[in-house]
Every structure is written in C-alpha cells, then in structure tokens.
PDB file of C-alpha atoms and ligand atoms in Angstrom:
ATOM      1  CA  MET A 106     147.770 -27.714  -8.633  1.00  0.00           C
ATOM      2  CA  LYS A 107     150.197 -27.544  -5.708  1.00  0.00           C
ATOM      3  CA  LYS A 108     150.501 -23.802  -6.159  1.00  0.00           C
ATOM      4  CA  ASN A 109     146.725 -23.374  -6.100  1.00  0.00           C
ATOM      5  CA  ARG A 110     146.532 -25.302  -2.877  1.00  0.00           C
ATOM      6  CA  ALA A 111     149.269 -23.156  -1.299  1.00  0.00           C
ATOM      7  CA  ASN A 112     147.446 -19.977  -2.383  1.00  0.00           C
ATOM      8  CA  LYS A 113     144.177 -21.264  -1.027  1.00  0.00           C
ATOM      9  CA  GLU A 114     145.789 -22.101   2.315  1.00  0.00           C
ATOM     10  CA  LYS A 115     147.361 -18.667   2.478  1.00  0.00           C
ATOM     11  CA  GLU A 116     143.970 -17.086   1.858  1.00  0.00           C
ATOM     12  CA  LEU A 117     142.368 -19.252   4.557  1.00  0.00           C
ATOM     13  CA  LEU A 118     145.034 -18.363   7.088  1.00  0.00           C
ATOM     14  CA  ASN A 119     145.136 -14.657   6.335  1.00  0.00           C
ATOM     15  CA  PHE A 120     142.746 -13.502   9.035  1.00  0.00           C
ATOM     16  CA  SER A 121     143.070 -11.503  12.201  1.00  0.00           C
ATOM     17  CA  PHE A 122     140.651 -10.909  15.047  1.00  0.00           C
ATOM     18  CA  ASP A 123     139.942  -7.558  16.719  1.00  0.00           C
ATOM     19  CA  PHE A 124     140.277  -7.884  20.493  1.00  0.00           C
ATOM     20  CA  GLU A 125     138.688  -6.227  23.514  1.00  0.00           C
ATOM     21  CA  LEU A 126     139.693  -6.382  27.179  1.00  0.00           C
ATOM     22  CA  LEU A 127     137.268  -7.593  29.844  1.00  0.00           C
ATOM     23  CA  GLU A 128     137.849  -6.003  33.233  1.00  0.00           C
ATOM     24  CA  ALA A 129     135.268  -8.129  35.055  1.00  0.00           C
ATOM     25  CA  CYS A 130     133.984 -11.694  34.837  1.00  0.00           C
ATOM     26  CA  PRO A 131     131.266 -11.819  32.171  1.00  0.00           C
ATOM     27  CA  LEU A 132     129.271 -14.286  34.280  1.00  0.00           C
ATOM     28  CA  CYS A 133     129.391 -13.033  37.897  1.00  0.00           C
ATOM     29  CA  GLY A 134     130.929  -9.563  37.534  1.00  0.00           C
ATOM     30  CA  SER A 135     133.885 -10.174  39.854  1.00  0.00           C
ATOM     31  CA  ASP A 136     137.107  -8.325  39.016  1.00  0.00           C
ATOM     32  CA  VAL A 137     139.388 -10.921  40.640  1.00  0.00           C
ATOM     33  CA  LEU A 138     140.763 -12.465  37.459  1.00  0.00           C
ATOM     34  CA  ILE A 139     143.671 -14.911  37.449  1.00  0.00           C
ATOM     35  CA  PRO A 140     145.775 -15.448  34.273  1.00  0.00           C
ATOM     36  CA  ASN A 141     145.374 -19.084  33.256  1.00  0.00           C
ATOM     37  CA  GLY A 142     147.161 -20.196  30.097  1.00  0.00           C
ATOM     38  CA  LYS A 143     147.539 -19.101  26.504  1.00  0.00           C
ATOM     39  CA  VAL A 144     147.779 -20.373  22.963  1.00  0.00           C
ATOM     40  CA  GLU A 145     149.135 -18.780  19.807  1.00  0.00           C
ATOM     41  CA  TRP A 146     147.793 -18.982  16.292  1.00  0.00           C
ATOM     42  CA  LEU A 147     148.469 -17.014  13.103  1.00  0.00           C
ATOM     43  CA  ASP A 148     150.680 -14.508  14.951  1.00  0.00           C
ATOM     44  CA  MET A 149     147.945 -13.818  17.470  1.00  0.00           C
ATOM     45  CA  ASP A 150     147.963 -14.503  21.222  1.00  0.00           C
ATOM     46  CA  PHE A 151     144.903 -15.950  22.926  1.00  0.00           C
ATOM     47  CA  TRP A 152     145.182 -15.524  26.672  1.00  0.00           C
ATOM     48  CA  TYR A 153     142.857 -16.972  29.255  1.00  0.00           C
ATOM     49  CA  ALA A 154     141.823 -15.907  32.751  1.00  0.00           C
ATOM     50  CA  VAL A 155     139.888 -17.702  35.474  1.00  0.00           C
ATOM     51  CA  CYS A 156     137.416 -15.820  37.650  1.00  0.00           C
ATOM     52  CA  GLY A 157     138.474 -16.127  41.296  1.00  0.00           C
ATOM     53  CA  LYS A 158     134.851 -15.969  42.419  1.00  0.00           C
ATOM     54  CA  CYS A 159     132.830 -18.259  40.113  1.00  0.00           C
ATOM     55  CA  GLY A 160     135.605 -20.276  38.425  1.00  0.00           C
ATOM     56  CA  LEU A 161     134.637 -19.369  34.858  1.00  0.00           C
ATOM     57  CA  LYS A 162     137.559 -19.710  32.446  1.00  0.00           C
ATOM     58  CA  PHE A 163     137.419 -17.250  29.577  1.00  0.00           C
ATOM     59  CA  MET A 164     139.569 -15.689  26.906  1.00  0.00           C
ATOM     60  CA  ASN A 165     140.839 -12.247  27.861  1.00  0.00           C
ATOM     61  CA  PRO A 166     141.505 -10.141  25.817  1.00  0.00           C
ATOM     62  CA  ARG A 167     138.766 -11.642  23.702  1.00  0.00           C
ATOM     63  CA  PRO A 168     137.911 -11.276  20.012  1.00  0.00           C
ATOM     64  CA  THR A 169     134.952  -8.976  19.392  1.00  0.00           C
ATOM     65  CA  GLN A 170     131.581 -10.353  18.421  1.00  0.00           C
ATOM     66  CA  LYS A 171     131.945  -8.895  14.919  1.00  0.00           C
ATOM     67  CA  SER A 172     135.334 -10.624  14.439  1.00  0.00           C
ATOM     68  CA  TYR A 173     133.901 -13.962  15.467  1.00  0.00           C
ATOM     69  CA  GLN A 174     130.878 -13.542  13.208  1.00  0.00           C
ATOM     70  CA  ASP A 175     133.123 -12.821  10.211  1.00  0.00           C
ATOM     71  CA  PHE A 176     135.343 -15.766  11.079  1.00  0.00           C
ATOM     72  CA  TYR A 177     132.494 -18.260  11.429  1.00  0.00           C
ATOM     73  CA  LYS A 178     130.758 -16.967   8.333  1.00  0.00           C
ATOM     74  CA  ASN A 179     133.716 -17.257   6.005  1.00  0.00           C
ATOM     75  CA  LEU A 180     136.558 -19.297   7.451  1.00  0.00           C
ATOM     76  CA  PHE A 181     135.915 -21.745  10.264  1.00  0.00           C
ATOM     77  CA  TRP A 182     134.621 -24.736   8.290  1.00  0.00           C
ATOM     78  CA  GLU A 183     136.723 -23.839   5.262  1.00  0.00           C
ATOM     79  CA  GLN A 184     139.848 -24.172   7.435  1.00  0.00           C
ATOM     80  CA  LYS A 185     138.622 -27.271   9.254  1.00  0.00           C
ATOM     81  CA  VAL A 186     137.849 -29.284   6.146  1.00  0.00           C
ATOM     82  CA  ALA A 187     141.148 -28.228   4.575  1.00  0.00           C
ATOM     83  CA  ASN A 188     142.901 -29.381   7.773  1.00  0.00           C
ATOM     84  CA  VAL A 189     144.485 -25.956   8.376  1.00  0.00           C
ATOM     85  CA  GLY A 190     142.409 -25.055  11.452  1.00  0.00           C
ATOM     86  CA  PHE A 191     143.920 -24.586  14.896  1.00  0.00           C
ATOM     87  CA  HIS A 192     145.077 -27.816  16.484  1.00  0.00           C
ATOM     88  CA  MET A 193     147.008 -28.365  19.678  1.00  0.00           C
ATOM     89  CA  PRO A 194     147.389 -31.795  21.254  1.00  0.00           C
ATOM     90  CA  GLY A 195     147.876 -32.293  24.974  1.00  0.00           C
ATOM     91  CA  GLN A 196     144.954 -30.334  26.401  1.00  0.00           C
ATOM     92  CA  MET A 197     142.945 -33.452  27.143  1.00  0.00           C
ATOM     93  CA  TRP A 198     143.025 -35.674  30.229  1.00  0.00           C
ATOM     94  CA  ASN A 199     144.022 -39.239  29.266  1.00  0.00           C
ATOM     95  CA  THR A 200     144.390 -38.216  25.654  1.00  0.00           C
ATOM     96  CA  LYS A 201     142.888 -40.619  23.197  1.00  0.00           C
ATOM     97  CA  ARG A 202     143.241 -40.416  19.472  1.00  0.00           C
ATOM     98  CA  TYR A 203     140.217 -40.815  17.278  1.00  0.00           C
ATOM     99  CA  LYS A 204     140.361 -42.198  13.790  1.00  0.00           C
ATOM    100  CA  TRP A 205     139.468 -38.722  12.483  1.00  0.00           C
ATOM    101  CA  ASP A 206     142.488 -37.101  14.153  1.00  0.00           C
ATOM    102  CA  ASN A 207     144.951 -38.141  11.485  1.00  0.00           C
ATOM    103  CA  GLU A 208     147.367 -35.573  10.183  1.00  0.00           C
ATOM    104  CA  LYS A 209     147.051 -36.298   6.494  1.00  0.00           C
ATOM    105  CA  ALA A 210     146.052 -33.298   4.477  1.00  0.00           C
ATOM    106  CA  TRP A 211     142.377 -33.344   3.585  1.00  0.00           C
ATOM    107  CA  SER A 212     140.949 -32.214   0.338  1.00  0.00           C
ATOM    108  CA  LYS A 213     137.825 -30.096   0.694  1.00  0.00           C
ATOM    109  CA  LYS A 214     135.659 -33.006  -0.399  1.00  0.00           C
ATOM    110  CA  GLU A 215     137.326 -35.588   1.834  1.00  0.00           C
ATOM    111  CA  GLY A 216     137.537 -33.161   4.754  1.00  0.00           C
ATOM    112  CA  THR A 217     133.824 -32.379   4.584  1.00  0.00           C
ATOM    113  CA  LYS A 218     133.029 -36.104   4.446  1.00  0.00           C
ATOM    114  CA  THR A 219     135.256 -36.717   7.471  1.00  0.00           C
ATOM    115  CA  VAL A 220     133.608 -33.940   9.509  1.00  0.00           C
ATOM    116  CA  ILE A 221     130.133 -35.271   8.646  1.00  0.00           C
ATOM    117  CA  GLU A 222     131.101 -38.840   9.550  1.00  0.00           C
ATOM    118  CA  LYS A 223     132.660 -37.699  12.832  1.00  0.00           C
ATOM    119  CA  HIS A 224     129.574 -35.707  13.829  1.00  0.00           C
ATOM    120  CA  ARG A 225     127.268 -38.582  12.946  1.00  0.00           C
ATOM    121  CA  GLU A 226     129.240 -40.980  15.156  1.00  0.00           C
ATOM    122  CA  MET A 227     130.146 -38.661  18.038  1.00  0.00           C
ATOM    123  CA  ARG A 228     127.098 -36.432  18.453  1.00  0.00           C
ATOM    124  CA  VAL A 229     123.846 -37.940  17.217  1.00  0.00           C
ATOM    125  CA  LYS A 230     123.488 -40.726  19.810  1.00  0.00           C
ATOM    126  CA  ILE A 231     124.246 -38.619  22.893  1.00  0.00           C
ATOM    127  CA  ILE A 232     121.906 -35.889  21.655  1.00  0.00           C
ATOM    128  CA  SER A 233     118.967 -38.166  20.827  1.00  0.00           C
ATOM    129  CA  ASP A 234     119.427 -40.276  23.998  1.00  0.00           C
ATOM    130  CA  THR A 235     119.585 -37.153  26.169  1.00  0.00           C
ATOM    131  CA  LEU A 236     116.652 -35.362  24.522  1.00  0.00           C
ATOM    132  CA  SER A 237     114.420 -38.435  24.751  1.00  0.00           C
ATOM    133  CA  GLY A 238     114.927 -38.483  28.536  1.00  0.00           C
ATOM    134  CA  PHE A 239     113.118 -35.137  28.714  1.00  0.00           C
ATOM    135  CA  ILE A 240     110.809 -34.778  25.732  1.00  0.00           C
ATOM    136  CA  THR A 241     108.935 -37.018  23.297  1.00  0.00           C
ATOM    137  CA  LEU A 242     110.645 -37.216  19.954  1.00  0.00           C
ATOM    138  CA  ASP A 243     108.068 -37.633  17.215  1.00  0.00           C
ATOM    139  CA  ALA A 244     106.517 -35.872  14.243  1.00  0.00           C
ATOM    140  CA  ARG A 245     105.098 -33.092  16.462  1.00  0.00           C
ATOM    141  CA  THR A 246     108.471 -32.209  17.950  1.00  0.00           C
ATOM    142  CA  ASP A 247     110.149 -28.970  16.866  1.00  0.00           C
ATOM    143  CA  ILE A 248     113.928 -28.983  17.283  1.00  0.00           C
ATOM    144  CA  LEU A 249     116.282 -26.078  16.672  1.00  0.00           C
ATOM    145  CA  GLU A 250     120.054 -26.490  16.535  1.00  0.00           C
ATOM    146  CA  VAL A 251     122.211 -23.390  16.986  1.00  0.00           C
ATOM    147  CA  GLY A 252     125.513 -23.850  15.168  1.00  0.00           C
ATOM    148  CA  ALA A 253     124.188 -26.778  13.167  1.00  0.00           C
ATOM    149  CA  GLY A 254     127.346 -27.182  11.088  1.00  0.00           C
ATOM    150  CA  PHE A 255     126.586 -29.352   8.065  1.00  0.00           C
ATOM    151  CA  GLY A 256     123.210 -30.245   9.589  1.00  0.00           C
ATOM    152  CA  VAL A 257     124.009 -33.894  10.336  1.00  0.00           C
ATOM    153  CA  THR A 258     122.321 -34.135  13.752  1.00  0.00           C
ATOM    154  CA  LEU A 259     119.123 -32.458  12.575  1.00  0.00           C
ATOM    155  CA  GLU A 260     118.955 -34.631   9.489  1.00  0.00           C
ATOM    156  CA  GLU A 261     119.307 -37.793  11.596  1.00  0.00           C
ATOM    157  CA  LEU A 262     116.609 -36.624  14.055  1.00  0.00           C
ATOM    158  CA  ARG A 263     114.287 -35.863  11.179  1.00  0.00           C
ATOM    159  CA  LYS A 264     114.894 -39.275   9.594  1.00  0.00           C
ATOM    160  CA  LYS A 265     114.568 -41.276  12.796  1.00  0.00           C
ATOM    161  CA  TYR A 266     111.714 -39.471  14.561  1.00  0.00           C
ATOM    162  CA  LYS A 267     110.142 -37.446  11.719  1.00  0.00           C
ATOM    163  CA  SER A 268     110.606 -34.371  13.923  1.00  0.00           C
ATOM    164  CA  LYS A 269     110.517 -30.893  12.424  1.00  0.00           C
ATOM    165  CA  VAL A 270     114.007 -29.474  12.399  1.00  0.00           C
ATOM    166  CA  TYR A 271     115.379 -25.938  12.127  1.00  0.00           C
ATOM    167  CA  ALA A 272     118.935 -24.634  11.936  1.00  0.00           C
ATOM    168  CA  ILE A 273     120.911 -21.540  12.828  1.00  0.00           C
ATOM    169  CA  GLU A 274     124.360 -21.629  11.249  1.00  0.00           C
ATOM    170  CA  PRO A 275     126.827 -18.849  10.377  1.00  0.00           C
ATOM    171  CA  SER A 276     129.020 -20.629   7.826  1.00  0.00           C
ATOM    172  CA  LEU A 277     128.001 -19.959   4.225  1.00  0.00           C
ATOM    173  CA  GLU A 278     129.666 -23.250   3.280  1.00  0.00           C
ATOM    174  CA  ALA A 279     127.690 -25.239   5.878  1.00  0.00           C
ATOM    175  CA  GLN A 280     124.458 -23.347   5.104  1.00  0.00           C
ATOM    176  CA  ARG A 281     124.567 -24.739   1.572  1.00  0.00           C
ATOM    177  CA  ALA A 282     124.668 -28.300   2.943  1.00  0.00           C
ATOM    178  CA  ILE A 283     121.771 -27.562   5.323  1.00  0.00           C
ATOM    179  CA  LYS A 284     119.582 -26.131   2.565  1.00  0.00           C
ATOM    180  CA  LYS A 285     120.447 -29.013   0.236  1.00  0.00           C
ATOM    181  CA  VAL A 286     118.742 -31.579   2.483  1.00  0.00           C
ATOM    182  CA  GLY A 287     115.743 -29.290   2.952  1.00  0.00           C
ATOM    183  CA  THR A 288     116.305 -28.332   6.621  1.00  0.00           C
ATOM    184  CA  ALA A 289     114.817 -24.927   7.465  1.00  0.00           C
ATOM    185  CA  LEU A 290     117.590 -22.384   7.979  1.00  0.00           C
ATOM    186  CA  ILE A 291     116.045 -19.735  10.250  1.00  0.00           C
ATOM    187  CA  GLY A 292     119.100 -17.706  11.219  1.00  0.00           C
ATOM    188  CA  SER A 293     122.815 -17.154  10.729  1.00  0.00           C
ATOM    189  CA  TYR A 294     124.066 -16.378  14.229  1.00  0.00           C
ATOM    190  CA  ALA A 295     123.163 -17.394  17.787  1.00  0.00           C
ATOM    191  CA  GLU A 296     122.339 -13.691  18.293  1.00  0.00           C
ATOM    192  CA  ASP A 297     119.412 -14.123  15.882  1.00  0.00           C
ATOM    193  CA  LEU A 298     117.583 -15.793  18.805  1.00  0.00           C
ATOM    194  CA  GLY A 299     117.028 -12.215  20.008  1.00  0.00           C
ATOM    195  CA  GLY A 300     114.616 -11.712  17.104  1.00  0.00           C
ATOM    196  CA  LEU A 301     113.262 -15.271  16.972  1.00  0.00           C
ATOM    197  CA  ARG A 302     111.990 -15.085  20.552  1.00  0.00           C
ATOM    198  CA  ASN A 303     109.269 -12.694  19.349  1.00  0.00           C
ATOM    199  CA  LYS A 304     108.011 -15.172  16.751  1.00  0.00           C
ATOM    200  CA  LYS A 305     105.092 -17.589  17.185  1.00  0.00           C
ATOM    201  CA  GLN A 306     107.286 -20.594  16.373  1.00  0.00           C
ATOM    202  CA  LYS A 307     108.509 -22.208  19.609  1.00  0.00           C
ATOM    203  CA  PHE A 308     110.681 -25.285  20.138  1.00  0.00           C
ATOM    204  CA  ASP A 309     110.650 -28.428  22.273  1.00  0.00           C
ATOM    205  CA  ALA A 310     114.448 -28.467  22.274  1.00  0.00           C
ATOM    206  CA  ILE A 311     117.214 -26.072  21.355  1.00  0.00           C
ATOM    207  CA  ILE A 312     120.594 -27.749  20.840  1.00  0.00           C
ATOM    208  CA  PHE A 313     123.969 -26.095  21.373  1.00  0.00           C
ATOM    209  CA  SER A 314     126.423 -28.869  20.497  1.00  0.00           C
ATOM    210  CA  HIS A 315     129.888 -27.299  20.623  1.00  0.00           C
ATOM    211  CA  SER A 316     128.565 -23.850  19.847  1.00  0.00           C
ATOM    212  CA  LEU A 317     127.621 -21.985  23.053  1.00  0.00           C
ATOM    213  CA  GLU A 318     131.286 -21.676  24.106  1.00  0.00           C
ATOM    214  CA  ASN A 319     131.998 -20.100  20.712  1.00  0.00           C
ATOM    215  CA  THR A 320     129.628 -17.183  21.304  1.00  0.00           C
ATOM    216  CA  VAL A 321     130.712 -13.900  22.846  1.00  0.00           C
ATOM    217  CA  TYR A 322     127.666 -13.348  25.110  1.00  0.00           C
ATOM    218  CA  PRO A 323     126.510 -16.854  26.106  1.00  0.00           C
ATOM    219  CA  LEU A 324     124.307 -15.749  29.029  1.00  0.00           C
ATOM    220  CA  GLN A 325     122.333 -13.404  26.783  1.00  0.00           C
ATOM    221  CA  ILE A 326     122.051 -16.161  24.161  1.00  0.00           C
ATOM    222  CA  ILE A 327     120.578 -18.609  26.727  1.00  0.00           C
ATOM    223  CA  LYS A 328     118.140 -15.989  28.038  1.00  0.00           C
ATOM    224  CA  TRP A 329     116.859 -15.497  24.492  1.00  0.00           C
ATOM    225  CA  ALA A 330     116.843 -19.248  23.776  1.00  0.00           C
ATOM    226  CA  LYS A 331     114.673 -19.778  26.872  1.00  0.00           C
ATOM    227  CA  GLN A 332     112.084 -17.417  25.388  1.00  0.00           C
ATOM    228  CA  CYS A 333     112.060 -19.511  22.205  1.00  0.00           C
ATOM    229  CA  LEU A 334     110.988 -22.688  24.057  1.00  0.00           C
ATOM    230  CA  LYS A 335     107.564 -24.292  24.326  1.00  0.00           C
ATOM    231  CA  LYS A 336     106.129 -24.767  27.838  1.00  0.00           C
ATOM    232  CA  ASN A 337     108.149 -27.896  28.687  1.00  0.00           C
ATOM    233  CA  GLY A 338     110.965 -27.193  26.268  1.00  0.00           C
ATOM    234  CA  ILE A 339     114.628 -27.790  27.092  1.00  0.00           C
ATOM    235  CA  ILE A 340     118.037 -26.503  26.103  1.00  0.00           C
ATOM    236  CA  TYR A 341     120.790 -29.050  25.424  1.00  0.00           C
ATOM    237  CA  VAL A 342     124.386 -27.870  25.810  1.00  0.00           C
ATOM    238  CA  GLN A 343     127.530 -29.839  25.111  1.00  0.00           C
ATOM    239  CA  CYS A 344     130.992 -28.296  25.255  1.00  0.00           C
ATOM    240  CA  SER A 345     134.471 -29.305  26.344  1.00  0.00           C
ATOM    241  CA  ASN A 346     134.752 -29.892  30.090  1.00  0.00           C
ATOM    242  CA  LEU A 347     137.394 -27.680  31.701  1.00  0.00           C
ATOM    243  CA  LEU A 348     138.338 -30.425  34.167  1.00  0.00           C
ATOM    244  CA  THR A 349     139.042 -33.087  31.534  1.00  0.00           C
ATOM    245  CA  PHE A 350     139.503 -31.083  28.333  1.00  0.00           C
ATOM    246  CA  ASP A 351     140.988 -27.653  28.918  1.00  0.00           C
ATOM    247  CA  GLN A 352     140.469 -26.821  25.282  1.00  0.00           C
ATOM    248  CA  MET A 353     142.138 -23.462  24.829  1.00  0.00           C
ATOM    249  CA  ASN A 354     141.734 -22.581  21.183  1.00  0.00           C
ATOM    250  CA  PRO A 355     140.918 -19.478  19.190  1.00  0.00           C
ATOM    251  CA  TYR A 356     137.352 -20.746  18.632  1.00  0.00           C
ATOM    252  CA  HIS A 357     136.453 -20.848  22.330  1.00  0.00           C
ATOM    253  CA  PRO A 358     136.163 -17.624  24.329  1.00  0.00           C
ATOM    254  CA  TYR A 359     134.807 -19.800  27.184  1.00  0.00           C
ATOM    255  CA  ILE A 360     135.770 -23.139  28.704  1.00  0.00           C
ATOM    256  CA  PHE A 361     133.029 -24.212  31.085  1.00  0.00           C
ATOM    257  CA  SER A 362     133.040 -26.562  34.039  1.00  0.00           C
ATOM    258  CA  ALA A 363     129.840 -28.115  35.423  1.00  0.00           C
ATOM    259  CA  HIS A 364     129.823 -25.334  38.043  1.00  0.00           C
ATOM    260  CA  SER A 365     130.223 -22.355  35.717  1.00  0.00           C
ATOM    261  CA  LEU A 366     127.806 -23.714  33.100  1.00  0.00           C
ATOM    262  CA  GLY A 367     125.316 -24.494  35.870  1.00  0.00           C
ATOM    263  CA  LEU A 368     125.676 -20.946  37.161  1.00  0.00           C
ATOM    264  CA  LEU A 369     124.992 -19.614  33.678  1.00  0.00           C
ATOM    265  CA  ALA A 370     121.768 -21.683  33.523  1.00  0.00           C
ATOM    266  CA  LYS A 371     120.670 -20.387  36.934  1.00  0.00           C
ATOM    267  CA  LYS A 372     121.407 -16.783  35.956  1.00  0.00           C
ATOM    268  CA  ALA A 373     119.108 -17.336  32.967  1.00  0.00           C
ATOM    269  CA  GLY A 374     116.418 -18.633  35.342  1.00  0.00           C
ATOM    270  CA  MET A 375     116.817 -22.285  34.336  1.00  0.00           C
ATOM    271  CA  LYS A 376     117.659 -25.518  36.144  1.00  0.00           C
ATOM    272  CA  PRO A 377     120.867 -27.279  35.013  1.00  0.00           C
ATOM    273  CA  LEU A 378     120.756 -31.092  34.916  1.00  0.00           C
ATOM    274  CA  ARG A 379     123.927 -33.006  34.188  1.00  0.00           C
ATOM    275  CA  ALA A 380     123.791 -35.635  31.415  1.00  0.00           C
ATOM    276  CA  GLY A 381     126.435 -37.911  29.921  1.00  0.00           C
ATOM    277  CA  GLU A 382     129.439 -39.513  31.623  1.00  0.00           C
ATOM    278  CA  ARG A 383     131.113 -37.457  34.369  1.00  0.00           C
ATOM    279  CA  LEU A 384     134.643 -38.368  33.308  1.00  0.00           C
ATOM    280  CA  HIS A 385     134.051 -37.695  29.654  1.00  0.00           C
ATOM    281  CA  ARG A 386     136.095 -34.965  27.988  1.00  0.00           C
ATOM    282  CA  MET A 387     132.776 -33.361  27.069  1.00  0.00           C
ATOM    283  CA  LEU A 388     130.412 -31.657  29.473  1.00  0.00           C
ATOM    284  CA  THR A 389     126.749 -32.318  28.693  1.00  0.00           C
ATOM    285  CA  VAL A 390     124.036 -30.400  30.534  1.00  0.00           C
ATOM    286  CA  VAL A 391     120.305 -29.960  29.971  1.00  0.00           C
ATOM    287  CA  PHE A 392     118.694 -26.676  31.044  1.00  0.00           C
ATOM    288  CA  LYS A 393     115.059 -26.989  32.131  1.00  0.00           C
ATOM    289  CA  LYS A 394     112.665 -24.104  32.723  1.00  0.00           C
TER     290      LYS A 394
HETATM  291 ZN1   ZN B 496     132.921 -15.009  37.793  1.00  0.00          ZN
END
C-alpha cells in the first residue's frame, strides 16, 4: 500500500514545463522589466518580473500555454487532493492559517472532500453577494464559470437561485465531478471562449475565481469573455492580491494588483469595479461593459 502511494506520488511529481521568455510586458508592452522574486519546484525555477511602467507582476520566463494546458488537464487537482502540490508559506500579509491548511497527508477521497468544503465556505458567499449587486439571480440567469474546479460554486448557485449554470474546466478529474451533478460542461480551457463567443448562448455573468491568473493570455481571454456576455452581463474576477498576498507559485504566471487588473479590464474595453474587502488577501473586481 505504502509503495503504491510512493509510486503514485512520483508519477504526480514527474512533470516539467516548457518555458518561453517575454521581452516586453504582456499588458502594456513596456520593456522595462525588473526582476522580482522566484520560487523553485520540482527542479524548476519560476522567476518573476515587475513591469516598470504598469506594475504588472508576471512570471518570466513563463511556461508555454501548451505546458499549462497539459498540467491543468492531468495533474493540478490530482496533486492538490493528494497534498503534493506546490506550497510555500510566508507570502501572505498577516498570515493566517485556515483549518484546511493542515499538513497531514490527504487521501484522494479525503483531499477532494476538503477542497470541496473549502471552496463552499470560502468562495460561494463572496461570489453570490457580489453578483447579486449587479445582476438578478433567478431561474432566467445564465452563469458560466471558467475554471470551475469540482463545480461547487455553480452547484450552489443553481440550488439557491435555480439559475442555469455552465462550466469550463480543464481537469479530467474535476470534469467528472461537474458532469456527475448535471452541470453543463461547455469547454475545457479558458481559450475555448474564443469559439464560444460566436455562439448564440450568452451569459449574465462569467466567473473567474482563481483562474484568470492561471491563464497565459489573460487579456485575450477577457476580450473573448466580454463577447460572450448578454447586454448587461458582467465578469467576476477573484485572484490573489499582490499587495497582501504575493502568491508566487508555479500555477500563477500573473499576480495582479487592483491597478494592473483594472488596466487589463480597461484594455478589454470594460470598467473595473472593486468588490470585497480592500485589506483582504484576495483581490475581487467586477468588470462591467
Ligand atoms: Zn506593463
């Protein structure tokens, strides 16, 4: 049994990204880039730079889009629920431990349960409170979540408001959970929005809860997402806040501040509106058309 577990862990950790170098800021195009921290994981270096013009912090060199897609499809949740994912304490202002942060090894079953419980407690309320400040949540509402994970938020919104819910999720493991509860899975990657924008189906809200900063071309993704919205539709984004949670990890090619995320919204032709607590370790912003 022990040996099987060790083999499984080895398999989960046997992955390497392909990297590419960015010679200009992917948001504003400036080539004044200042080295700004690094982390190491699985014999790989993840270096960060800050743009001297717009303040965007981003990984550079950065894994390619294809590498990230493979990783999220096959390994991200598998590692997380087995408690062998990347973890580095000390990147958070006024660090607080949550009951889910314990170090005990998780079994796949327990780990999945823990992730689902954590998402239900940490994400559902802020998302539904924020959305209801902008749109009516009822049976006529169409909500898409990009990077839906195990589909917890969508399932809760469907139960509470009877809204119609749709998911985009790369992980094969998480996709199974989404399909099991009957949520419509309409894509695998955020990049699928590029095709979905040509469809008749439009959304009142598109949620990126800890997923936009994991994509390689976030500005392009938001431009496409905007074209997937109904007339008064909104985009909800939550990610770690550079000023209170400088979360350098292999999953995040970007660490946004209110300024850089706001700039991204404006470059996509949208209006950024801050939501949530200012001092929170998470940055929550709604993009309006
Ligand atoms: Zn810049």
